[in-house]
């Protein structure tokens, strides 16, 4: 047994890896804070709304490509090395962006930064999910969203301070300082362990067991929790190998299709809430609410960013107690309410306006109560997202797929996120210019639709191991009843192993052993060959029984996952 090491602490590993998410937050705030400043507008010749949308959306375009690349890279070179690659690419993109002399160079730098964000935003949640125990998996993956909010907040205050500089350094310093988190991530992640599930999938069983023992029991490979989880991983990997195919085409065939659709739709819905649009164009939104002047606008924005950080904390602490479904449903319901109120208030008390930027053509003017109400609803909207969809939209896709397709499936889910991010970042400035306050009604309607979709289609994943997701998604239980399903089988397996180890210790004096007493491998004779393991189903052949891991069988006629769509 090893002494305690911080590199075996799941909270530290999962938290440090989220610097990859912080890169996304830095990028959001570096643009939202400068688009309304006079230095930026003058240097880049007052870009029109469509061009400004293109500048902002270029990062999302790069992220879409990065997310798709991350799938095969995560399988080939490991989760850890893919995160390292993302950090290196981010450094290059930040340098180009900082040195931009025209819009074209700025867009190139943002595209490169986007590739890095796409790689990191897809791979970090997978790495977190694969190292975390089931009872805190939601909390660990939720740290990704918290890191994004911190990145937004930190970069905002850097930009706010630089906004008083009377030179082009007002926007170059915030863009250049983005190199720092990239360097920290690149250097730090070198010392991190590989994902034990990735090691197992590559046949590196001894390393997988060692990493798992370090993460769960300070290096004690005899620990029942370590042996039970190792056995589950082994069963799942061996079962996946019987299915052979690992191509992208498998994602669109049974039994994976349903889960792929759920992951992609959840990430798409997270963008259609309008939250990231609100982050990118917060300056324009508050101008429409009647907040004028650079200083006043930036101060109002800072409150929103602080709320985003603070209100993510309850989700991190309680997501594994509340569950995924209730949090998503409550969050989208409240977001719809605040968006309807914002649109209604601006429609009722606003009027056509001509401001310095061409994007804001409708604003509340000379009506402080209405302006304050819109700002309050905007803050409440951010709070509703931060405590719900922010963390869960990263957690859910990272935990629902089997090992053989997890990396590729999550890459598609994340790519969906960035595809909608690109479309909305590009389209919203023209929308705010042409249909003004009605834009908020569109996003409110999306929130209503996603509430209905979550209720009827998304099962609850709380408390289950990654290897037990097949059983959950192959069951006949409707999504809205999954909260009442039995708890994880892993707990029972651990108890069985504890009992078997106690019995083996009791009879230890009656037999001789040539094995190393400090190392009981899951295949040793003192450990039963099967302690529950995963409960997975293969596609049935009509008239035949389906063989499961451990030699068990299922009778013919079981429903496949596609039939539940």
XYZ file of C-alpha atoms in Angstrom:
565
model
C 0.000 0.000 0.000
C 1.284 3.442 -0.925
C 1.261 6.584 1.156
C -1.148 9.311 0.157
C -0.265 11.167 -3.057
C -2.050 14.179 -4.437
C -1.774 12.568 -7.900
C -4.071 9.830 -6.586
C -6.699 12.289 -5.365
C -9.677 12.235 -7.730
C -10.744 15.745 -6.755
C -7.302 17.160 -7.554
C -6.970 15.253 -10.832
C -10.476 16.133 -11.987
C -10.147 19.737 -10.851
C -6.780 20.384 -12.455
C -7.886 18.844 -15.756
C -10.707 21.392 -15.917
C -8.175 24.062 -16.811
C -9.123 22.739 -20.247
C -12.626 24.050 -19.593
C -11.206 27.295 -18.270
C -9.735 27.908 -21.732
C -13.281 28.098 -23.098
C -14.239 30.573 -20.393
C -11.199 32.735 -21.108
C -12.135 32.872 -24.767
C -15.779 33.818 -24.095
C -14.864 36.690 -21.803
C -11.972 37.925 -23.929
C -14.477 38.715 -26.702
C -17.518 39.732 -24.655
C -15.421 42.268 -22.786
C -13.812 43.921 -25.808
C -16.554 44.031 -28.458
C -18.035 47.154 -26.889
C -14.772 49.000 -26.237
C -13.772 51.956 -28.376
C -10.185 50.729 -28.896
C -11.373 47.437 -30.364
C -13.990 49.111 -32.541
C -11.529 51.668 -33.902
C -8.685 49.241 -34.575
C -10.860 46.743 -36.460
C -12.812 49.450 -38.306
C -16.129 49.139 -36.481
C -17.143 45.669 -37.722
C -20.785 45.359 -38.724
C -23.061 42.945 -36.929
C -22.578 40.154 -39.486
C -18.775 40.504 -39.419
C -18.724 40.684 -35.627
C -20.829 37.542 -35.551
C -18.287 35.871 -37.834
C -15.370 36.901 -35.593
C -17.051 35.450 -32.510
C -18.338 32.345 -34.307
C -14.928 31.467 -35.765
C -13.890 30.016 -32.421
C -16.944 27.753 -32.393
C -16.151 26.612 -35.937
C -12.689 25.548 -34.810
C -14.174 23.877 -31.734
C -16.514 21.832 -33.932
C -13.512 20.453 -35.833
C -11.551 19.920 -32.615
C -14.382 17.967 -31.013
C -14.614 15.624 -34.008
C -10.841 15.084 -33.983
C -10.880 14.362 -30.255
C -12.891 11.153 -30.702
C -10.316 9.056 -32.568
C -7.411 10.845 -30.856
C -8.764 9.948 -27.418
C -8.834 6.275 -28.367
C -5.463 6.257 -30.129
C -3.151 8.418 -28.022
C -5.126 8.393 -24.735
C -7.332 10.896 -22.948
C -4.345 12.421 -21.160
C -2.266 13.088 -24.272
C -5.229 14.564 -26.123
C -5.605 17.140 -23.336
C -1.877 17.899 -23.622
C -2.278 18.424 -27.373
C -5.183 20.802 -26.748
C -3.040 22.886 -24.386
C -0.222 23.149 -26.952
C -2.607 24.232 -29.722
C -4.201 26.802 -27.402
C -0.835 28.453 -26.783
C -0.243 28.859 -30.525
C -3.733 30.290 -31.151
C -3.474 32.769 -28.285
C -0.161 34.120 -29.594
C -1.635 34.650 -33.068
C -4.743 36.306 -31.643
C -2.665 38.634 -29.478
C -0.540 39.657 -32.470
C -3.509 40.239 -34.798
C -3.103 43.196 -37.143
C -6.402 42.753 -38.998
C -9.685 40.872 -38.813
C -8.376 37.979 -40.920
C -5.496 37.267 -38.555
C -7.814 37.576 -35.570
C -10.182 35.000 -37.062
C -7.313 32.581 -37.774
C -6.131 32.847 -34.174
C -9.641 32.257 -32.885
C -10.112 29.211 -35.131
C -6.893 27.679 -33.781
C -7.981 28.477 -30.238
C -11.298 26.871 -31.101
C -9.644 23.601 -32.140
C -7.961 23.500 -28.724
C -11.225 24.231 -26.918
C -13.014 21.519 -28.935
C -10.377 18.933 -27.992
C -10.375 19.903 -24.317
C -14.135 20.375 -23.877
C -14.752 16.893 -25.269
C -11.900 15.004 -23.595
C -11.788 16.499 -20.094
C -15.293 15.242 -19.093
C -14.424 11.741 -20.356
C -11.194 11.692 -18.361
C -13.041 12.893 -15.262
C -15.850 10.354 -15.653
C -13.425 7.462 -16.124
C -11.338 8.195 -13.017
C -14.212 9.113 -10.663
C -16.166 6.661 -8.474
C -19.868 6.470 -9.219
C -21.016 8.265 -6.064
C -19.161 11.503 -6.901
C -18.905 11.236 -10.694
C -21.437 14.017 -11.258
C -19.598 16.295 -8.856
C -16.222 15.689 -10.507
C -17.471 16.248 -14.060
C -19.413 19.330 -12.938
C -16.092 20.925 -12.086
C -15.685 21.368 -15.850
C -18.525 23.892 -15.921
C -17.247 25.617 -12.796
C -13.856 26.046 -14.448
C -15.561 27.597 -17.476
C -17.296 30.126 -15.223
C -14.023 30.925 -13.460
C -12.318 31.425 -16.815
C -15.059 33.851 -17.834
C -14.788 35.771 -14.543
C -10.990 35.954 -14.367
C -10.598 37.046 -17.971
C -13.409 39.566 -17.582
C -11.653 41.364 -14.726
C -8.368 41.267 -16.631
C -10.133 42.831 -19.592
C -11.972 45.310 -17.366
C -8.690 46.519 -15.909
C -7.093 46.756 -19.344
C -10.061 48.690 -20.737
C -8.672 51.839 -19.085
C -5.410 51.567 -21.042
C -5.260 54.237 -23.730
C -3.675 52.053 -26.403
C -4.206 48.816 -28.327
C -2.853 46.975 -25.304
C -6.413 47.301 -24.006
C -7.344 44.216 -25.999
C -3.912 42.670 -26.729
C -3.043 42.027 -23.081
C -6.241 40.024 -22.361
C -5.676 37.946 -25.505
C -1.990 37.396 -24.777
C -2.482 36.433 -21.134
C -4.539 33.446 -22.324
C -1.208 31.679 -22.907
C -0.719 31.274 -19.136
C -3.438 28.677 -18.405
C -2.412 26.770 -21.529
C 1.177 26.467 -20.272
C 0.026 25.421 -16.781
C -2.228 22.719 -18.235
C 0.412 21.422 -20.645
C 3.094 21.082 -17.959
C 0.850 19.794 -15.182
C -1.015 17.095 -17.096
C 2.294 15.362 -17.936
C 2.416 13.930 -14.412
C -1.172 12.670 -14.353
C -2.110 8.977 -14.579
C -3.793 7.556 -17.652
C -7.471 6.671 -17.433
C -7.712 3.133 -15.975
C -10.502 2.311 -18.408
C -8.406 3.419 -21.382
C -5.513 1.282 -20.104
C -7.829 -1.710 -19.772
C -9.192 -1.156 -23.254
C -5.602 -1.255 -24.568
C -4.905 -4.535 -22.759
C -2.606 -2.913 -20.179
C -4.326 -4.702 -17.297
C -1.608 -4.457 -14.655
C -1.306 -0.702 -15.177
C -5.085 -0.335 -15.092
C -5.282 -2.192 -11.783
C -2.457 -0.133 -10.311
C -4.042 3.191 -11.315
C -7.444 2.072 -10.031
C -5.938 0.984 -6.719
C -4.168 4.328 -6.361
C -7.386 6.242 -7.087
C -9.636 4.190 -4.814
C -7.536 2.736 -1.999
C -4.116 4.416 -1.821
C -2.533 1.621 -3.829
C -4.184 -1.319 -2.021
C -4.958 -3.785 -4.810
C -6.638 -6.136 -2.287
C -9.344 -3.627 -1.463
C -12.788 -5.100 -2.308
C -13.923 -1.875 -3.971
C -10.873 -1.956 -6.248
C -11.326 -5.612 -7.150
C -15.061 -5.290 -7.771
C -14.683 -2.245 -10.013
C -11.742 -3.835 -11.828
C -13.854 -6.911 -12.504
C -16.676 -4.775 -13.874
C -14.275 -2.962 -16.182
C -12.783 -6.278 -17.309
C -16.217 -7.749 -18.057
C -17.229 -4.644 -19.998
C -14.031 -4.506 -22.057
C -14.162 -8.223 -22.878
C -17.812 -7.940 -23.842
C -17.103 -4.944 -26.066
C -14.404 -6.914 -27.845
C -16.921 -9.566 -28.835
C -18.750 -6.854 -30.781
C -15.583 -5.997 -32.717
C -16.749 -2.871 -34.612
C -15.572 0.489 -33.257
C -16.205 2.732 -36.243
C -18.377 5.835 -36.417
C -20.950 3.787 -38.326
C -21.605 1.766 -35.181
C -22.877 4.933 -33.524
C -25.811 5.034 -35.935
C -26.816 1.393 -35.549
C -28.477 -0.490 -32.755
C -27.960 -0.586 -29.857
C -25.987 2.695 -29.691
C -28.270 4.947 -31.728
C -30.602 5.996 -28.938
C -27.813 7.100 -26.601
C -25.959 8.910 -29.361
C -29.129 10.852 -30.151
C -29.661 11.720 -26.477
C -26.089 12.949 -26.032
C -26.150 15.062 -29.188
C -29.562 16.538 -28.417
C -28.604 17.407 -24.822
C -25.514 19.296 -25.947
C -27.510 21.035 -28.684
C -30.215 22.053 -26.228
C -27.572 23.511 -23.888
C -26.690 26.002 -26.615
C -30.326 26.687 -27.492
C -30.929 27.905 -23.950
C -29.171 31.052 -25.161
C -26.710 31.114 -22.275
C -23.493 31.308 -24.282
C -25.065 33.905 -26.552
C -25.804 35.936 -23.429
C -22.154 35.583 -22.393
C -20.763 36.583 -25.796
C -23.068 39.548 -26.364
C -23.800 40.642 -22.826
C -22.745 44.192 -23.720
C -25.407 44.433 -26.436
C -28.053 42.868 -24.183
C -27.486 45.365 -21.398
C -27.434 48.236 -23.881
C -30.893 47.090 -24.927
C -31.889 47.150 -21.264
C -30.889 50.801 -21.074
C -27.437 50.448 -19.512
C -25.207 52.892 -21.382
C -21.583 53.842 -21.003
C -18.637 51.463 -21.065
C -17.982 51.567 -17.316
C -21.610 51.016 -16.286
C -22.020 48.195 -18.805
C -18.894 46.375 -17.698
C -19.854 46.700 -14.040
C -23.309 45.253 -14.708
C -21.674 42.425 -16.659
C -19.305 41.646 -13.782
C -22.250 40.906 -11.483
C -23.586 38.405 -14.005
C -20.215 36.638 -14.236
C -19.878 36.425 -10.448
C -23.365 34.920 -10.176
C -22.405 32.385 -12.823
C -19.496 31.195 -10.668
C -21.320 31.203 -7.344
C -24.498 29.465 -8.516
C -22.558 26.590 -10.076
C -21.355 25.553 -6.609
C -24.687 24.060 -5.396
C -24.849 21.899 -8.519
C -21.338 20.593 -7.878
C -22.170 19.740 -4.265
C -25.583 18.179 -4.784
C -25.818 16.837 -8.357
C -25.158 13.291 -7.126
C -27.943 13.690 -4.566
C -30.508 15.514 -6.716
C -29.980 13.446 -9.856
C -29.686 14.582 -13.454
C -33.329 14.645 -14.593
C -34.832 16.895 -11.890
C -32.011 19.415 -12.271
C -32.399 19.634 -16.056
C -36.193 19.917 -15.962
C -36.242 22.579 -13.247
C -33.467 24.556 -14.924
C -35.069 24.766 -18.369
C -38.469 25.604 -16.835
C -37.099 28.609 -14.955
C -34.956 29.738 -17.893
C -38.065 29.811 -20.096
C -39.828 31.965 -17.499
C -37.036 34.564 -17.290
C -36.626 34.754 -21.080
C -40.356 35.316 -21.607
C -40.232 38.082 -19.006
C -37.173 39.744 -20.601
C -38.797 39.719 -24.033
C -42.114 40.965 -22.668
C -40.557 43.794 -20.671
C -38.396 44.960 -23.545
C -41.302 44.744 -25.971
C -43.619 46.672 -23.680
C -41.257 49.401 -22.458
C -38.642 49.542 -25.225
C -38.572 51.553 -28.433
C -36.425 51.875 -31.575
C -32.985 53.254 -30.721
C -29.829 54.388 -32.477
C -26.722 53.673 -30.469
C -23.023 53.675 -31.316
C -23.079 50.037 -32.403
C -25.417 48.986 -35.190
C -26.490 45.787 -33.418
C -28.647 47.380 -30.723
C -31.671 48.856 -32.516
C -34.201 48.467 -29.710
C -33.698 49.659 -26.148
C -35.471 50.725 -22.986
C -34.809 54.444 -22.543
C -35.675 56.667 -19.611
C -37.457 53.952 -17.636
C -35.261 52.811 -14.765
C -37.742 50.338 -13.178
C -38.154 48.485 -16.490
C -34.383 48.490 -17.069
C -33.745 47.108 -13.591
C -36.391 44.418 -14.092
C -34.758 43.251 -17.332
C -31.339 43.145 -15.681
C -32.761 41.220 -12.704
C -34.378 38.665 -15.022
C -31.080 38.367 -16.888
C -29.284 37.608 -13.629
C -31.923 35.042 -12.650
C -31.608 33.407 -16.062
C -27.854 33.010 -15.552
C -28.427 31.578 -12.059
C -30.947 29.067 -13.410
C -28.499 27.877 -16.061
C -25.503 27.769 -13.720
C -27.202 25.498 -11.203
C -28.647 23.103 -13.778
C -27.824 22.857 -17.469
C -24.308 24.227 -17.094
C -22.836 21.255 -15.202
C -25.265 18.493 -16.237
C -24.858 19.106 -19.981
C -21.213 18.016 -19.596
C -21.852 15.222 -17.087
C -24.621 13.279 -18.822
C -22.979 12.624 -22.235
C -19.703 11.583 -20.591
C -21.342 8.793 -18.590
C -23.963 7.116 -20.803
C -21.833 5.346 -23.454
C -20.020 1.986 -23.333
C -16.243 2.024 -23.452
C -15.921 0.850 -27.053
C -17.700 3.938 -28.441
C -17.414 6.436 -25.579
C -14.734 8.640 -27.094
C -16.327 8.817 -30.543
C -19.871 9.244 -29.208
C -18.912 12.067 -26.849
C -17.022 13.715 -29.721
C -20.272 13.791 -31.727
C -22.173 15.160 -28.734
C -19.609 17.905 -28.157
C -19.432 18.667 -31.881
C -23.208 19.213 -31.790
C -22.667 21.728 -29.021
C -20.138 23.638 -31.082
C -22.176 23.461 -34.278
C -25.050 25.238 -32.540
C -22.631 27.564 -30.768
C -21.266 28.606 -34.162
C -24.711 29.077 -35.700
C -26.024 31.127 -32.783
C -22.897 33.241 -32.338
C -23.099 34.173 -36.000
C -26.873 34.646 -36.177
C -27.711 36.471 -32.958
C -26.246 39.924 -33.784
C -28.349 40.151 -36.977
C -31.356 38.844 -35.003
C -30.935 41.482 -32.307
C -30.659 44.081 -35.057
C -33.698 42.922 -37.062
C -36.260 41.345 -34.711
C -34.921 42.920 -31.493
C -36.641 41.727 -28.303
C -38.449 38.917 -30.115
C -35.145 37.038 -30.098
C -35.739 36.241 -26.424
C -39.068 34.588 -27.208
C -37.315 32.204 -29.607
C -34.924 31.004 -26.909
C -37.764 30.788 -24.378
C -39.653 28.471 -26.754
C -36.530 26.301 -27.045
C -36.435 26.019 -23.249
C -40.038 24.803 -23.175
C -39.300 22.205 -25.862
C -36.220 20.873 -24.083
C -38.169 20.506 -20.831
C -40.653 18.201 -22.551
C -37.873 16.262 -24.276
C -35.954 15.662 -21.038
C -39.060 14.474 -19.204
C -40.020 11.817 -21.741
C -36.682 10.647 -23.137
C -33.794 10.947 -20.656
C -33.311 8.205 -18.011
C -31.783 8.998 -14.637
C -28.107 7.941 -14.403
C -27.401 8.886 -10.794
C -25.617 6.253 -8.716
C -24.746 3.832 -11.510
C -21.289 2.856 -12.658
C -20.258 3.493 -16.246
C -20.383 -0.247 -16.866
C -24.021 -0.449 -15.739
C -25.386 2.019 -18.284
C -26.160 -0.726 -20.800
C -28.580 -2.327 -18.354
C -30.239 1.038 -17.707
C -30.752 1.903 -21.363
C -31.835 -1.626 -22.335
C -34.534 -1.787 -19.676
C -38.253 -1.398 -20.301
C -38.623 1.248 -17.597
C -39.831 4.603 -19.017
C -37.435 7.506 -18.601
C -39.712 9.307 -16.140
C -39.701 6.284 -13.800
C -35.976 5.515 -13.815
C -35.371 7.330 -10.561
C -37.029 4.397 -8.773
C -34.796 1.710 -10.281
C -32.553 -0.338 -7.957
C -29.228 1.045 -6.794
C -25.925 0.047 -8.368
C -24.922 -3.613 -8.438
C -21.354 -2.631 -7.602
C -22.181 -2.200 -3.916
C -23.435 -5.771 -3.702
C -20.354 -7.035 -5.533
C -18.113 -5.255 -3.027
C -19.934 -6.894 -0.120
C -19.529 -10.323 -1.752
C -15.810 -9.739 -2.151
C -15.459 -8.634 1.468
C -17.184 -11.840 2.588
C -14.985 -14.002 0.365
C -11.836 -12.272 1.618
C -12.900 -12.816 5.229
C -13.482 -16.495 4.529
C -10.106 -16.781 2.786
C -8.374 -15.154 5.765
C -10.133 -17.536 8.147
C -8.760 -20.564 6.297
C -5.343 -19.032 5.584
C -3.619 -21.046 8.343
C -4.872 -24.344 6.896
C -3.185 -24.074 3.515
C 0.146 -23.075 2.105
C 0.488 -20.367 -0.469
C 3.268 -19.522 -2.850
C 1.617 -16.274 -3.934
C 2.632 -12.835 -2.771
C 0.385 -12.045 0.215
C 0.562 -8.331 -0.497
C -0.997 -8.689 -3.921
C -4.271 -10.426 -4.561
C -5.136 -10.106 -8.224
C -8.795 -10.349 -9.191
C -8.039 -13.638 -10.973
C -6.464 -15.331 -7.898
C -8.187 -18.376 -6.453
C -9.218 -16.496 -3.321
C -11.477 -14.291 -5.412
C -14.525 -15.743 -7.159
C -14.316 -15.607 -10.948
C -17.616 -13.764 -11.194
C -19.012 -11.295 -8.689
C -21.880 -9.824 -10.574
C -19.962 -7.819 -13.153
C -21.787 -5.869 -15.798
C -25.283 -6.631 -16.942
C -24.962 -5.996 -20.637
C -26.918 -7.329 -23.590
C -25.777 -8.158 -27.052
C -28.020 -7.848 -30.068
C -30.207 -10.921 -30.222
C -30.251 -13.469 -32.992
C -33.850 -14.626 -33.474
C -34.489 -17.937 -31.747
C -31.208 -17.980 -29.893
C -30.154 -17.016 -26.406
C -27.844 -14.047 -25.925
C -24.584 -14.688 -24.144
C -23.560 -12.175 -21.493
C -20.254 -11.585 -19.718
C -19.495 -14.313 -17.205
C -21.229 -17.041 -19.199
C -24.794 -15.992 -18.410
C -27.542 -15.988 -21.004
C -30.681 -14.055 -21.775
C -33.710 -15.641 -23.443
C -34.634 -14.614 -26.991
C -37.076 -11.823 -27.626
C -35.526 -9.164 -25.415
C -36.103 -5.682 -26.758
C -33.139 -3.910 -28.221
C -32.294 -0.332 -27.409
C -33.510 1.037 -30.759
C -37.018 -0.211 -30.035
C -37.236 2.199 -27.112
C -36.688 5.244 -29.361
